[in-house]
Amino acid sequence: YWIPLGAGQRVVRISGAIYEALTAARDRRPRRRLYHAALVVDLPDGTVAIEAAPVPDTDGQARGVVAAGPVGLRWLGRLRIFRYEVRCWTNGVIPDLIYAVTTIPLPLDGPAITRLLESLPEVPTPVWGRDELQTGDMWNSNSVVAWALTRAGLDCRELELPQGGRAPGWHAGRVAADVATRS
């Protein structure tokens, strides 16, 4: 799913707009709409919601948390408000899914879905909003989805964003997964 960045969350929408304005000015290009990727895998006995999101409380097990990392600066990660979690949540909920502007059916067969789900606990957890992996792109929730799909064997360069949009972090996830696959 492609969800407009900050749908339902004013602070994310505003900070995303500021980020895109600054990036567009730096790159001397027009501003574009930013999107957040979320993934829902259909299984015979239900669904699995996969996304990276802020840590709301200490009960990560209830949300299928498989990894976590810091936001902004590594040392800030000691505080819950500056941590993100990667969820692989059986029959879980992605609150902003109702705002999705498009759904992309993915050609994932049984073995690819198994690879995707089994690889998620291995997802890198660099500092959110930084380029610690030196990919030329910051790490964020889009990186996690792109990483998981690439590890499952999907060529994420083929996935299209909504017209005129972009997904910061997508490239970082693809590159990190390619490096992990070659290792």
PDB file of C-alpha atoms in Angstrom:
ATOM      1  CA  TYR A   1       0.000   0.000   0.000  1.00  0.00           C
ATOM      2  CA  TRP A   2       1.118   3.575  -0.640  1.00  0.00           C
ATOM      3  CA  ILE A   3      -0.137   5.913   2.072  1.00  0.00           C
ATOM      4  CA  PRO A   4       0.392   9.700   1.944  1.00  0.00           C
ATOM      5  CA  LEU A   5       3.043  10.528   4.530  1.00  0.00           C
ATOM      6  CA  GLY A   6       1.448  11.743   7.729  1.00  0.00           C
ATOM      7  CA  ALA A   7      -2.094  10.704   6.866  1.00  0.00           C
ATOM      8  CA  GLY A   8      -3.926  10.974  10.149  1.00  0.00           C
ATOM      9  CA  GLN A   9      -0.883  12.412  11.978  1.00  0.00           C
ATOM     10  CA  ARG A  10      -0.431  16.161  11.754  1.00  0.00           C
ATOM     11  CA  VAL A  11       3.135  16.333  13.119  1.00  0.00           C
ATOM     12  CA  VAL A  12       4.382  13.747  10.596  1.00  0.00           C
ATOM     13  CA  ARG A  13       2.594  15.517   7.740  1.00  0.00           C
ATOM     14  CA  ILE A  14       4.123  18.886   8.698  1.00  0.00           C
ATOM     15  CA  SER A  15       7.649  17.578   9.296  1.00  0.00           C
ATOM     16  CA  GLY A  16       7.449  15.617   6.020  1.00  0.00           C
ATOM     17  CA  ALA A  17       6.380  18.745   4.130  1.00  0.00           C
ATOM     18  CA  ILE A  18       9.296  20.694   5.622  1.00  0.00           C
ATOM     19  CA  TYR A  19      11.722  17.875   4.752  1.00  0.00           C
ATOM     20  CA  GLU A  20      10.449  17.698   1.157  1.00  0.00           C
ATOM     21  CA  ALA A  21      10.592  21.501   0.750  1.00  0.00           C
ATOM     22  CA  LEU A  22      14.221  21.565   1.915  1.00  0.00           C
ATOM     23  CA  THR A  23      15.205  18.546  -0.180  1.00  0.00           C
ATOM     24  CA  ALA A  24      13.487  19.938  -3.286  1.00  0.00           C
ATOM     25  CA  ALA A  25      15.241  23.295  -2.814  1.00  0.00           C
ATOM     26  CA  ARG A  26      18.612  21.572  -2.352  1.00  0.00           C
ATOM     27  CA  ASP A  27      18.073  19.427  -5.455  1.00  0.00           C
ATOM     28  CA  ARG A  28      16.558  22.341  -7.446  1.00  0.00           C
ATOM     29  CA  ARG A  29      13.406  20.423  -8.342  1.00  0.00           C
ATOM     30  CA  PRO A  30       9.681  20.808  -7.709  1.00  0.00           C
ATOM     31  CA  ARG A  31       8.225  19.459  -4.476  1.00  0.00           C
ATOM     32  CA  ARG A  32       6.597  16.053  -4.683  1.00  0.00           C
ATOM     33  CA  ARG A  33       4.098  14.174  -2.518  1.00  0.00           C
ATOM     34  CA  LEU A  34       5.740  11.830  -0.045  1.00  0.00           C
ATOM     35  CA  TYR A  35       4.467   8.314   0.560  1.00  0.00           C
ATOM     36  CA  HIS A  36       4.801   5.748   3.315  1.00  0.00           C
ATOM     37  CA  ALA A  37       4.813   2.068   2.347  1.00  0.00           C
ATOM     38  CA  ALA A  38       2.908  -0.517   4.338  1.00  0.00           C
ATOM     39  CA  LEU A  39       2.725  -4.208   3.584  1.00  0.00           C
ATOM     40  CA  VAL A  40      -0.054  -6.678   4.328  1.00  0.00           C
ATOM     41  CA  VAL A  41       0.588 -10.319   3.471  1.00  0.00           C
ATOM     42  CA  ASP A  42      -2.435 -12.543   2.909  1.00  0.00           C
ATOM     43  CA  LEU A  43      -2.099 -16.057   4.313  1.00  0.00           C
ATOM     44  CA  PRO A  44      -4.608 -18.917   4.321  1.00  0.00           C
ATOM     45  CA  ASP A  45      -5.367 -18.353   8.014  1.00  0.00           C
ATOM     46  CA  GLY A  46      -5.322 -14.535   8.124  1.00  0.00           C
ATOM     47  CA  THR A  47      -3.025 -11.628   7.350  1.00  0.00           C
ATOM     48  CA  VAL A  48       0.326 -10.324   8.541  1.00  0.00           C
ATOM     49  CA  ALA A  49       0.797  -6.549   8.808  1.00  0.00           C
ATOM     50  CA  ILE A  50       4.386  -5.448   8.241  1.00  0.00           C
ATOM     51  CA  GLU A  51       5.543  -1.912   8.944  1.00  0.00           C
ATOM     52  CA  ALA A  52       7.903   0.203  10.983  1.00  0.00           C
ATOM     53  CA  ALA A  53       6.289   2.654  13.375  1.00  0.00           C
ATOM     54  CA  PRO A  54       6.860   4.517  16.657  1.00  0.00           C
ATOM     55  CA  VAL A  55       6.980   2.436  19.838  1.00  0.00           C
ATOM     56  CA  PRO A  56       3.684   3.193  21.651  1.00  0.00           C
ATOM     57  CA  ASP A  57       4.317   1.144  24.815  1.00  0.00           C
ATOM     58  CA  THR A  58       6.386  -1.703  26.255  1.00  0.00           C
ATOM     59  CA  ASP A  59       4.145  -4.546  24.996  1.00  0.00           C
ATOM     60  CA  GLY A  60       5.878  -5.151  21.675  1.00  0.00           C
ATOM     61  CA  GLN A  61       5.072  -8.848  21.745  1.00  0.00           C
ATOM     62  CA  ALA A  62       1.367  -8.029  21.345  1.00  0.00           C
ATOM     63  CA  ARG A  63       2.202  -6.196  18.069  1.00  0.00           C
ATOM     64  CA  GLY A  64       4.559  -8.848  16.689  1.00  0.00           C
ATOM     65  CA  VAL A  65       7.663  -6.684  17.097  1.00  0.00           C
ATOM     66  CA  VAL A  66      10.714  -8.372  15.559  1.00  0.00           C
ATOM     67  CA  ALA A  67      13.229  -5.499  15.725  1.00  0.00           C
ATOM     68  CA  ALA A  68      13.649  -1.957  17.032  1.00  0.00           C
ATOM     69  CA  GLY A  69      15.970   0.974  16.517  1.00  0.00           C
ATOM     70  CA  PRO A  70      16.621   4.605  17.480  1.00  0.00           C
ATOM     71  CA  VAL A  71      15.176   7.724  15.837  1.00  0.00           C
ATOM     72  CA  GLY A  72      17.262  10.811  15.044  1.00  0.00           C
ATOM     73  CA  LEU A  73      20.362  10.100  17.122  1.00  0.00           C
ATOM     74  CA  ARG A  74      21.515   6.735  18.476  1.00  0.00           C
ATOM     75  CA  TRP A  75      21.780   7.926  22.097  1.00  0.00           C
ATOM     76  CA  LEU A  76      18.186   9.241  22.004  1.00  0.00           C
ATOM     77  CA  GLY A  77      17.007   5.663  21.470  1.00  0.00           C
ATOM     78  CA  ARG A  78      17.188   5.111  25.228  1.00  0.00           C
ATOM     79  CA  LEU A  79      13.900   7.016  25.409  1.00  0.00           C
ATOM     80  CA  ARG A  80      10.811   5.247  24.027  1.00  0.00           C
ATOM     81  CA  ILE A  81       9.635   8.379  22.219  1.00  0.00           C
ATOM     82  CA  PHE A  82      12.816   8.155  20.098  1.00  0.00           C
ATOM     83  CA  ARG A  83      12.500   4.480  19.123  1.00  0.00           C
ATOM     84  CA  TYR A  84      10.814   2.729  16.237  1.00  0.00           C
ATOM     85  CA  GLU A  85       9.753  -0.887  16.008  1.00  0.00           C
ATOM     86  CA  VAL A  86       9.445  -3.278  13.085  1.00  0.00           C
ATOM     87  CA  ARG A  87       6.195  -5.211  13.282  1.00  0.00           C
ATOM     88  CA  CYS A  88       5.373  -8.555  11.719  1.00  0.00           C
ATOM     89  CA  TRP A  89       1.933  -8.693  13.271  1.00  0.00           C
ATOM     90  CA  THR A  90      -0.413 -11.607  12.664  1.00  0.00           C
ATOM     91  CA  ASN A  91      -3.884 -10.173  11.999  1.00  0.00           C
ATOM     92  CA  GLY A  92      -2.430  -6.805  13.000  1.00  0.00           C
ATOM     93  CA  VAL A  93      -3.701  -3.343  12.233  1.00  0.00           C
ATOM     94  CA  ILE A  94      -2.043  -0.547  10.280  1.00  0.00           C
ATOM     95  CA  PRO A  95      -4.073   2.499  11.397  1.00  0.00           C
ATOM     96  CA  ASP A  96      -3.284   4.690   8.379  1.00  0.00           C
ATOM     97  CA  LEU A  97      -4.214   1.978   5.869  1.00  0.00           C
ATOM     98  CA  ILE A  98      -7.610   3.622   5.402  1.00  0.00           C
ATOM     99  CA  TYR A  99      -5.773   6.558   3.781  1.00  0.00           C
ATOM    100  CA  ALA A 100      -3.950   4.407   1.197  1.00  0.00           C
ATOM    101  CA  VAL A 101      -4.158   5.894  -2.273  1.00  0.00           C
ATOM    102  CA  THR A 102      -3.203   2.731  -4.100  1.00  0.00           C
ATOM    103  CA  THR A 103      -2.632  -0.955  -3.587  1.00  0.00           C
ATOM    104  CA  ILE A 104       0.037  -2.822  -5.479  1.00  0.00           C
ATOM    105  CA  PRO A 105      -0.587  -6.549  -5.898  1.00  0.00           C
ATOM    106  CA  LEU A 106       2.790  -8.221  -5.460  1.00  0.00           C
ATOM    107  CA  PRO A 107       3.794 -11.403  -7.277  1.00  0.00           C
ATOM    108  CA  LEU A 108       4.867 -13.300  -4.158  1.00  0.00           C
ATOM    109  CA  ASP A 109       4.443 -17.064  -4.143  1.00  0.00           C
ATOM    110  CA  GLY A 110       4.574 -19.324  -1.073  1.00  0.00           C
ATOM    111  CA  PRO A 111       8.400 -19.635  -0.913  1.00  0.00           C
ATOM    112  CA  ALA A 112       8.831 -15.855  -1.387  1.00  0.00           C
ATOM    113  CA  ILE A 113       6.347 -15.130   1.402  1.00  0.00           C
ATOM    114  CA  THR A 114       8.202 -17.567   3.657  1.00  0.00           C
ATOM    115  CA  ARG A 115      11.540 -15.853   2.855  1.00  0.00           C
ATOM    116  CA  LEU A 116       9.993 -12.453   3.550  1.00  0.00           C
ATOM    117  CA  LEU A 117       8.516 -13.419   6.922  1.00  0.00           C
ATOM    118  CA  GLU A 118      11.567 -15.404   8.059  1.00  0.00           C
ATOM    119  CA  SER A 119      13.998 -12.626   7.135  1.00  0.00           C
ATOM    120  CA  LEU A 120      12.237  -9.814   9.022  1.00  0.00           C
ATOM    121  CA  PRO A 121      13.984 -10.444  12.376  1.00  0.00           C
ATOM    122  CA  GLU A 122      17.261  -9.824  10.474  1.00  0.00           C
ATOM    123  CA  VAL A 123      16.232  -6.380   9.194  1.00  0.00           C
ATOM    124  CA  PRO A 124      18.887  -3.735   9.888  1.00  0.00           C
ATOM    125  CA  THR A 125      17.926  -1.144  12.501  1.00  0.00           C
ATOM    126  CA  PRO A 126      20.111   1.880  11.846  1.00  0.00           C
ATOM    127  CA  VAL A 127      19.112   5.299  13.128  1.00  0.00           C
ATOM    128  CA  TRP A 128      15.796   6.361  11.540  1.00  0.00           C
ATOM    129  CA  GLY A 129      16.223   9.498   9.440  1.00  0.00           C
ATOM    130  CA  ARG A 130      19.971   9.004   8.937  1.00  0.00           C
ATOM    131  CA  ASP A 131      22.142   7.376   6.270  1.00  0.00           C
ATOM    132  CA  GLU A 132      24.261   5.198   8.551  1.00  0.00           C
ATOM    133  CA  LEU A 133      24.415   2.429   5.921  1.00  0.00           C
ATOM    134  CA  GLN A 134      25.886   4.901   3.396  1.00  0.00           C
ATOM    135  CA  THR A 135      23.309   4.161   0.698  1.00  0.00           C
ATOM    136  CA  GLY A 136      22.723   7.794  -0.256  1.00  0.00           C
ATOM    137  CA  ASP A 137      19.262   7.648   1.328  1.00  0.00           C
ATOM    138  CA  MET A 138      17.962   7.882   4.884  1.00  0.00           C
ATOM    139  CA  TRP A 139      16.611   4.815   6.711  1.00  0.00           C
ATOM    140  CA  ASN A 140      12.913   4.832   7.618  1.00  0.00           C
ATOM    141  CA  SER A 141       9.719   2.786   7.349  1.00  0.00           C
ATOM    142  CA  ASN A 142       9.956   2.676   3.549  1.00  0.00           C
ATOM    143  CA  SER A 143      13.417   1.154   3.910  1.00  0.00           C
ATOM    144  CA  VAL A 144      12.034  -1.699   6.012  1.00  0.00           C
ATOM    145  CA  VAL A 145       9.347  -2.594   3.442  1.00  0.00           C
ATOM    146  CA  ALA A 146      11.779  -2.335   0.503  1.00  0.00           C
ATOM    147  CA  TRP A 147      14.330  -4.438   2.422  1.00  0.00           C
ATOM    148  CA  ALA A 148      11.768  -7.166   3.168  1.00  0.00           C
ATOM    149  CA  LEU A 149      10.462  -7.306  -0.412  1.00  0.00           C
ATOM    150  CA  THR A 150      13.986  -7.387  -1.850  1.00  0.00           C
ATOM    151  CA  ARG A 151      14.995 -10.184   0.539  1.00  0.00           C
ATOM    152  CA  ALA A 152      11.904 -12.092  -0.640  1.00  0.00           C
ATOM    153  CA  GLY A 153      13.279 -11.898  -4.187  1.00  0.00           C
ATOM    154  CA  LEU A 154      11.166  -9.082  -5.615  1.00  0.00           C
ATOM    155  CA  ASP A 155      12.826  -6.418  -7.773  1.00  0.00           C
ATOM    156  CA  CYS A 156      11.606  -3.300  -5.967  1.00  0.00           C
ATOM    157  CA  ARG A 157      12.803  -1.028  -8.753  1.00  0.00           C
ATOM    158  CA  GLU A 158       9.771  -2.213 -10.708  1.00  0.00           C
ATOM    159  CA  LEU A 159       7.202  -0.978  -8.157  1.00  0.00           C
ATOM    160  CA  GLU A 160       5.547   2.270  -9.156  1.00  0.00           C
ATOM    161  CA  LEU A 161       4.682   5.094  -6.816  1.00  0.00           C
ATOM    162  CA  PRO A 162       1.543   7.161  -7.302  1.00  0.00           C
ATOM    163  CA  GLN A 163       1.994   9.787 -10.042  1.00  0.00           C
ATOM    164  CA  GLY A 164       4.440  12.513  -9.022  1.00  0.00           C
ATOM    165  CA  GLY A 165       5.264  10.970  -5.655  1.00  0.00           C
ATOM    166  CA  ARG A 166       8.375   9.715  -3.985  1.00  0.00           C
ATOM    167  CA  ALA A 167       9.212   7.447  -1.058  1.00  0.00           C
ATOM    168  CA  PRO A 168      12.326   8.558   0.820  1.00  0.00           C
ATOM    169  CA  GLY A 169      14.152   5.576   2.286  1.00  0.00           C
ATOM    170  CA  TRP A 170      13.041   3.092  -0.385  1.00  0.00           C
ATOM    171  CA  HIS A 171      16.467   3.062  -2.049  1.00  0.00           C
ATOM    172  CA  ALA A 172      18.203   2.506   1.310  1.00  0.00           C
ATOM    173  CA  GLY A 173      16.156  -0.630   1.945  1.00  0.00           C
ATOM    174  CA  ARG A 174      16.854  -2.071  -1.501  1.00  0.00           C
ATOM    175  CA  VAL A 175      20.590  -1.439  -1.251  1.00  0.00           C
ATOM    176  CA  ALA A 176      20.834  -2.858   2.283  1.00  0.00           C
ATOM    177  CA  ALA A 177      18.975  -6.012   1.210  1.00  0.00           C
ATOM    178  CA  ASP A 178      21.175  -6.441  -1.864  1.00  0.00           C
ATOM    179  CA  VAL A 179      24.281  -6.195   0.331  1.00  0.00           C
ATOM    180  CA  ALA A 180      22.838  -8.694   2.851  1.00  0.00           C
ATOM    181  CA  THR A 181      21.915 -11.132   0.069  1.00  0.00           C
ATOM    182  CA  ARG A 182      25.434 -11.023  -1.393  1.00  0.00           C
ATOM    183  CA  SER A 183      27.063 -11.563   2.026  1.00  0.00           C
TER     184      SER A 183
END
